[in-house]
PDB file of C-alpha atoms in Angstrom:
ATOM      1  CA  MET A  13      -0.633 -41.354  -2.181  1.00  0.00           C
ATOM      2  CA  ASP A  14      -2.006 -40.524  -5.798  1.00  0.00           C
ATOM      3  CA  ILE A  15      -3.100 -37.031  -5.537  1.00  0.00           C
ATOM      4  CA  ARG A  16      -5.514 -36.112  -8.273  1.00  0.00           C
ATOM      5  CA  ILE A  17      -6.117 -32.765  -9.095  1.00  0.00           C
ATOM      6  CA  ARG A  18      -9.643 -31.704 -10.512  1.00  0.00           C
ATOM      7  CA  ASP A  19     -12.670 -29.598 -10.697  1.00  0.00           C
ATOM      8  CA  ALA A  20     -14.179 -29.099  -7.394  1.00  0.00           C
ATOM      9  CA  ARG A  21     -17.322 -31.142  -7.067  1.00  0.00           C
ATOM     10  CA  PRO A  22     -20.732 -28.662  -5.375  1.00  0.00           C
ATOM     11  CA  HIS A  23     -21.147 -31.857  -2.888  1.00  0.00           C
ATOM     12  CA  GLU A  24     -17.417 -30.895  -1.902  1.00  0.00           C
ATOM     13  CA  TYR A  25     -17.749 -27.541  -1.683  1.00  0.00           C
ATOM     14  CA  ASP A  26     -18.714 -28.194   2.515  1.00  0.00           C
ATOM     15  CA  ARG A  27     -15.596 -29.829   2.729  1.00  0.00           C
ATOM     16  CA  ILE A  28     -13.196 -27.486   0.749  1.00  0.00           C
ATOM     17  CA  GLY A  29     -14.649 -24.710   2.242  1.00  0.00           C
ATOM     18  CA  GLU A  30     -13.926 -26.121   6.367  1.00  0.00           C
ATOM     19  CA  ILE A  31     -10.465 -27.031   4.922  1.00  0.00           C
ATOM     20  CA  THR A  32      -9.791 -23.531   3.963  1.00  0.00           C
ATOM     21  CA  ALA A  33     -11.300 -21.819   6.952  1.00  0.00           C
ATOM     22  CA  GLN A  34      -9.422 -24.232   9.276  1.00  0.00           C
ATOM     23  CA  ALA A  35      -5.675 -23.898   7.980  1.00  0.00           C
ATOM     24  CA  TYR A  36      -5.921 -20.169   7.848  1.00  0.00           C
ATOM     25  CA  LEU A  37      -7.766 -19.942  11.351  1.00  0.00           C
ATOM     26  CA  GLY A  38      -4.819 -22.997  12.766  1.00  0.00           C
ATOM     27  CA  ASP A  39      -1.908 -20.675  11.077  1.00  0.00           C
ATOM     28  CA  GLY A  40      -3.417 -17.864  12.415  1.00  0.00           C
ATOM     29  CA  LEU A  41      -4.122 -16.156   9.408  1.00  0.00           C
ATOM     30  CA  LEU A  42      -6.686 -14.447  10.734  1.00  0.00           C
ATOM     31  CA  ASP A  43      -6.609 -11.852  13.044  1.00  0.00           C
ATOM     32  CA  PHE A  44      -9.906 -11.907  14.676  1.00  0.00           C
ATOM     33  CA  GLY A  45     -10.511 -15.639  14.451  1.00  0.00           C
ATOM     34  CA  GLU A  46     -14.133 -17.024  14.023  1.00  0.00           C
ATOM     35  CA  SER A  47     -15.822 -13.749  13.953  1.00  0.00           C
ATOM     36  CA  ASP A  48     -13.389 -12.241  10.994  1.00  0.00           C
ATOM     37  CA  GLU A  49     -15.408 -11.907   8.169  1.00  0.00           C
ATOM     38  CA  TYR A  50     -12.999 -12.954   5.374  1.00  0.00           C
ATOM     39  CA  LEU A  51     -13.886 -16.104   7.317  1.00  0.00           C
ATOM     40  CA  GLY A  52     -17.259 -16.569   5.959  1.00  0.00           C
ATOM     41  CA  GLU A  53     -15.654 -15.795   2.023  1.00  0.00           C
ATOM     42  CA  LEU A  54     -13.040 -18.815   2.878  1.00  0.00           C
ATOM     43  CA  ARG A  55     -15.827 -20.713   3.074  1.00  0.00           C
ATOM     44  CA  ASP A  56     -18.265 -19.891   0.160  1.00  0.00           C
ATOM     45  CA  VAL A  57     -16.949 -21.989  -1.969  1.00  0.00           C
ATOM     46  CA  ALA A  58     -19.607 -22.457  -4.328  1.00  0.00           C
ATOM     47  CA  LYS A  59     -19.691 -18.282  -4.850  1.00  0.00           C
ATOM     48  CA  ARG A  60     -15.975 -18.420  -6.242  1.00  0.00           C
ATOM     49  CA  ALA A  61     -16.810 -21.102  -7.759  1.00  0.00           C
ATOM     50  CA  THR A  62     -19.045 -19.410  -9.981  1.00  0.00           C
ATOM     51  CA  ALA A  63     -16.525 -16.087 -10.535  1.00  0.00           C
ATOM     52  CA  ALA A  64     -13.220 -18.551 -10.771  1.00  0.00           C
ATOM     53  CA  GLU A  65     -12.660 -22.357 -10.979  1.00  0.00           C
ATOM     54  CA  VAL A  66     -11.877 -24.263  -8.257  1.00  0.00           C
ATOM     55  CA  LEU A  67      -9.202 -26.599  -7.856  1.00  0.00           C
ATOM     56  CA  VAL A  68      -9.284 -29.905  -5.859  1.00  0.00           C
ATOM     57  CA  ALA A  69      -6.666 -32.147  -4.537  1.00  0.00           C
ATOM     58  CA  VAL A  70      -8.173 -35.727  -3.763  1.00  0.00           C
ATOM     59  CA  ASP A  71      -6.672 -38.841  -2.711  1.00  0.00           C
ATOM     60  CA  HIS A  72      -8.429 -42.040  -4.364  1.00  0.00           C
ATOM     61  CA  ASP A  73      -9.696 -44.900  -2.105  1.00  0.00           C
ATOM     62  CA  ASN A  74     -12.497 -47.691  -2.198  1.00  0.00           C
ATOM     63  CA  ASP A  75     -14.609 -45.790  -5.362  1.00  0.00           C
ATOM     64  CA  HIS A  76     -13.921 -42.497  -2.880  1.00  0.00           C
ATOM     65  CA  ASP A  77     -12.475 -39.391  -3.435  1.00  0.00           C
ATOM     66  CA  HIS A  78     -11.310 -38.154  -0.491  1.00  0.00           C
ATOM     67  CA  VAL A  79     -10.626 -33.783  -0.562  1.00  0.00           C
ATOM     68  CA  LEU A  80      -6.918 -32.929   0.702  1.00  0.00           C
ATOM     69  CA  GLY A  81      -7.110 -29.396  -0.040  1.00  0.00           C
ATOM     70  CA  ALA A  82      -7.968 -27.189  -2.470  1.00  0.00           C
ATOM     71  CA  VAL A  83      -7.356 -23.595  -4.150  1.00  0.00           C
ATOM     72  CA  THR A  84      -9.137 -20.822  -6.404  1.00  0.00           C
ATOM     73  CA  PHE A  85      -7.536 -20.074  -9.950  1.00  0.00           C
ATOM     74  CA  VAL A  86      -8.282 -16.955 -11.309  1.00  0.00           C
ATOM     75  CA  PRO A  87      -7.521 -17.330 -14.859  1.00  0.00           C
ATOM     76  CA  ARG A  88      -8.308 -13.838 -16.033  1.00  0.00           C
ATOM     77  CA  GLY A  89      -9.913 -10.962 -13.894  1.00  0.00           C
ATOM     78  CA  GLY A  90     -13.284 -10.481 -12.711  1.00  0.00           C
ATOM     79  CA  PRO A  91     -14.595 -10.120  -8.838  1.00  0.00           C
ATOM     80  CA  MET A  92     -11.901 -12.668  -7.786  1.00  0.00           C
ATOM     81  CA  ALA A  93      -9.060 -11.317  -8.785  1.00  0.00           C
ATOM     82  CA  ASP A  94      -7.170  -9.307  -6.221  1.00  0.00           C
ATOM     83  CA  ILE A  95      -3.858  -8.319  -8.366  1.00  0.00           C
ATOM     84  CA  ALA A  96      -3.884  -9.597 -11.414  1.00  0.00           C
ATOM     85  CA  ARG A  97      -3.644  -7.347 -14.599  1.00  0.00           C
ATOM     86  CA  SER A  98      -3.794  -7.935 -18.043  1.00  0.00           C
ATOM     87  CA  GLY A  99      -2.806 -11.259 -18.976  1.00  0.00           C
ATOM     88  CA  GLU A 100      -1.996 -12.347 -15.728  1.00  0.00           C
ATOM     89  CA  ALA A 101      -3.505 -15.835 -14.326  1.00  0.00           C
ATOM     90  CA  GLU A 102      -4.266 -15.659 -10.200  1.00  0.00           C
ATOM     91  CA  ILE A 103      -3.527 -18.672  -7.437  1.00  0.00           C
ATOM     92  CA  ARG A 104      -5.828 -17.512  -4.342  1.00  0.00           C
ATOM     93  CA  MET A 105      -6.975 -19.038  -1.417  1.00  0.00           C
ATOM     94  CA  LEU A 106      -4.687 -22.553  -1.899  1.00  0.00           C
ATOM     95  CA  ALA A 107      -5.226 -24.740   1.642  1.00  0.00           C
ATOM     96  CA  VAL A 108      -4.261 -28.309   2.513  1.00  0.00           C
ATOM     97  CA  ALA A 109      -6.211 -30.196   5.459  1.00  0.00           C
ATOM     98  CA  ARG A 110      -3.815 -30.746   8.284  1.00  0.00           C
ATOM     99  CA  GLU A 111      -4.039 -34.285   8.513  1.00  0.00           C
ATOM    100  CA  SER A 112      -2.700 -33.980   4.523  1.00  0.00           C
ATOM    101  CA  ARG A 113       0.234 -31.353   5.041  1.00  0.00           C
ATOM    102  CA  GLY A 114       3.925 -33.448   3.974  1.00  0.00           C
ATOM    103  CA  ARG A 115       2.824 -34.971   1.214  1.00  0.00           C
ATOM    104  CA  GLY A 116       3.249 -32.340  -1.887  1.00  0.00           C
ATOM    105  CA  VAL A 117      -0.647 -31.575  -1.565  1.00  0.00           C
ATOM    106  CA  GLY A 118       0.409 -27.581  -1.956  1.00  0.00           C
ATOM    107  CA  GLU A 119       2.721 -28.014  -4.879  1.00  0.00           C
ATOM    108  CA  THR A 120       1.054 -30.230  -6.832  1.00  0.00           C
ATOM    109  CA  LEU A 121      -2.299 -27.823  -6.543  1.00  0.00           C
ATOM    110  CA  VAL A 122       0.081 -24.925  -7.137  1.00  0.00           C
ATOM    111  CA  ARG A 123       1.647 -26.799 -10.061  1.00  0.00           C
ATOM    112  CA  ALA A 124      -1.807 -27.446 -11.762  1.00  0.00           C
ATOM    113  CA  CYS A 125      -2.687 -23.950 -11.568  1.00  0.00           C
ATOM    114  CA  VAL A 126       0.284 -22.980 -13.562  1.00  0.00           C
ATOM    115  CA  GLU A 127      -0.264 -25.476 -16.335  1.00  0.00           C
ATOM    116  CA  HIS A 128      -3.757 -24.085 -16.375  1.00  0.00           C
ATOM    117  CA  ALA A 129      -2.418 -20.660 -17.193  1.00  0.00           C
ATOM    118  CA  ARG A 130       0.088 -22.257 -19.633  1.00  0.00           C
ATOM    119  CA  ALA A 131      -3.430 -23.276 -21.685  1.00  0.00           C
ATOM    120  CA  THR A 132      -4.903 -20.038 -21.114  1.00  0.00           C
ATOM    121  CA  ALA A 133      -4.866 -17.704 -24.019  1.00  0.00           C
ATOM    122  CA  GLY A 134      -3.322 -14.752 -23.814  1.00  0.00           C
ATOM    123  CA  CYS A 135      -1.696 -15.801 -20.177  1.00  0.00           C
ATOM    124  CA  VAL A 136       1.990 -14.292 -20.050  1.00  0.00           C
ATOM    125  CA  ARG A 137       2.171 -14.810 -16.107  1.00  0.00           C
ATOM    126  CA  VAL A 138       1.020 -16.340 -12.759  1.00  0.00           C
ATOM    127  CA  VAL A 139       0.719 -13.917  -9.751  1.00  0.00           C
ATOM    128  CA  LEU A 140      -0.624 -14.369  -6.112  1.00  0.00           C
ATOM    129  CA  SER A 141      -0.269 -12.702  -2.674  1.00  0.00           C
ATOM    130  CA  THR A 142       1.042 -15.050   0.720  1.00  0.00           C
ATOM    131  CA  GLN A 143       0.897 -13.579   4.292  1.00  0.00           C
ATOM    132  CA  ARG A 144       4.516 -13.339   5.795  1.00  0.00           C
ATOM    133  CA  THR A 145       4.141 -15.769   8.062  1.00  0.00           C
ATOM    134  CA  MET A 146       3.577 -18.652   4.966  1.00  0.00           C
ATOM    135  CA  HIS A 147       7.310 -19.842   4.850  1.00  0.00           C
ATOM    136  CA  ALA A 148       6.173 -23.389   4.086  1.00  0.00           C
ATOM    137  CA  ALA A 149       4.596 -21.644   0.919  1.00  0.00           C
ATOM    138  CA  HIS A 150       7.257 -19.438   0.393  1.00  0.00           C
ATOM    139  CA  ARG A 151       9.917 -22.218  -0.249  1.00  0.00           C
ATOM    140  CA  VAL A 152       7.284 -24.293  -2.631  1.00  0.00           C
ATOM    141  CA  TYR A 153       6.584 -20.594  -4.841  1.00  0.00           C
ATOM    142  CA  GLU A 154      10.014 -20.503  -5.156  1.00  0.00           C
ATOM    143  CA  ARG A 155      10.934 -23.689  -5.597  1.00  0.00           C
ATOM    144  CA  LEU A 156       8.495 -23.796  -8.928  1.00  0.00           C
ATOM    145  CA  GLY A 157      10.185 -20.299 -10.223  1.00  0.00           C
ATOM    146  CA  PHE A 158       7.927 -18.070  -8.596  1.00  0.00           C
ATOM    147  CA  THR A 159       9.889 -14.430  -7.437  1.00  0.00           C
ATOM    148  CA  ARG A 160       8.687 -11.620  -5.035  1.00  0.00           C
ATOM    149  CA  THR A 161       7.192  -8.639  -6.323  1.00  0.00           C
ATOM    150  CA  PRO A 162       7.878  -6.425  -3.891  1.00  0.00           C
ATOM    151  CA  ASP A 163       6.069  -3.296  -5.810  1.00  0.00           C
ATOM    152  CA  ARG A 164       3.297  -5.435  -5.545  1.00  0.00           C
ATOM    153  CA  ASP A 165       2.756  -5.903  -2.167  1.00  0.00           C
ATOM    154  CA  TRP A 166      -0.786  -4.422  -0.742  1.00  0.00           C
ATOM    155  CA  ASN A 167      -2.621  -4.158   2.185  1.00  0.00           C
ATOM    156  CA  PRO A 168      -6.331  -5.656   2.183  1.00  0.00           C
ATOM    157  CA  LEU A 169      -6.799  -3.867   4.997  1.00  0.00           C
ATOM    158  CA  PRO A 170      -5.608  -0.133   5.237  1.00  0.00           C
ATOM    159  CA  ASP A 171      -6.626   1.083   7.938  1.00  0.00           C
ATOM    160  CA  LEU A 172      -4.429  -2.249   9.788  1.00  0.00           C
ATOM    161  CA  ASP A 173      -0.411  -1.610   8.888  1.00  0.00           C
ATOM    162  CA  ASP A 174       0.821  -4.911   9.783  1.00  0.00           C
ATOM    163  CA  ILE A 175      -1.609  -6.800   7.293  1.00  0.00           C
ATOM    164  CA  THR A 176       1.385  -6.240   4.152  1.00  0.00           C
ATOM    165  CA  LEU A 177       0.384  -9.339   1.708  1.00  0.00           C
ATOM    166  CA  LEU A 178       3.726 -10.722  -0.246  1.00  0.00           C
ATOM    167  CA  THR A 179       3.412 -10.932  -3.751  1.00  0.00           C
ATOM    168  CA  TYR A 180       5.339 -13.544  -6.137  1.00  0.00           C
ATOM    169  CA  GLU A 181       5.201 -13.856  -9.848  1.00  0.00           C
ATOM    170  CA  LEU A 182       5.686 -16.400 -12.610  1.00  0.00           C
ATOM    171  CA  THR A 183       6.149 -15.636 -15.876  1.00  0.00           C
ATOM    172  CA  LEU A 184       5.474 -18.169 -18.000  1.00  0.00           C
TER     173      LEU A 184
END
């Protein structure tokens, strides 16, 4: 398979949003299922594309690109950054279609984000948040040189104690 990474195109936003939503739902990462407020954020690719870079992994076949997965790359601050500080880029909403898992798509997307960060003036580090149960993702991050930063772990829903997100960083 020839995985290519490029900027997402507007006609792909609905597919990317659904892949992202289904990845989070299917992996049990949303506490309230289809009624979870965050599900709307996951599906709203057009919104995040205005504030960050949405990268898509595609497999090209018969003059058609098949969307395999996507990630949101936040090169510096702004409304899409959760934990990034000055000089840091952030990786958000990494998702791979269920049928494309196990083929290196997620790792290829993370590598693309690292390369984008290296090409971003003043960027010295890449950071990300992940849920405790995302063990396959943790292995990818660690294989690529990311290290845990427990001092930056955080809770996006302070009213719910069991939602603490783990954080990782990669110094460039």
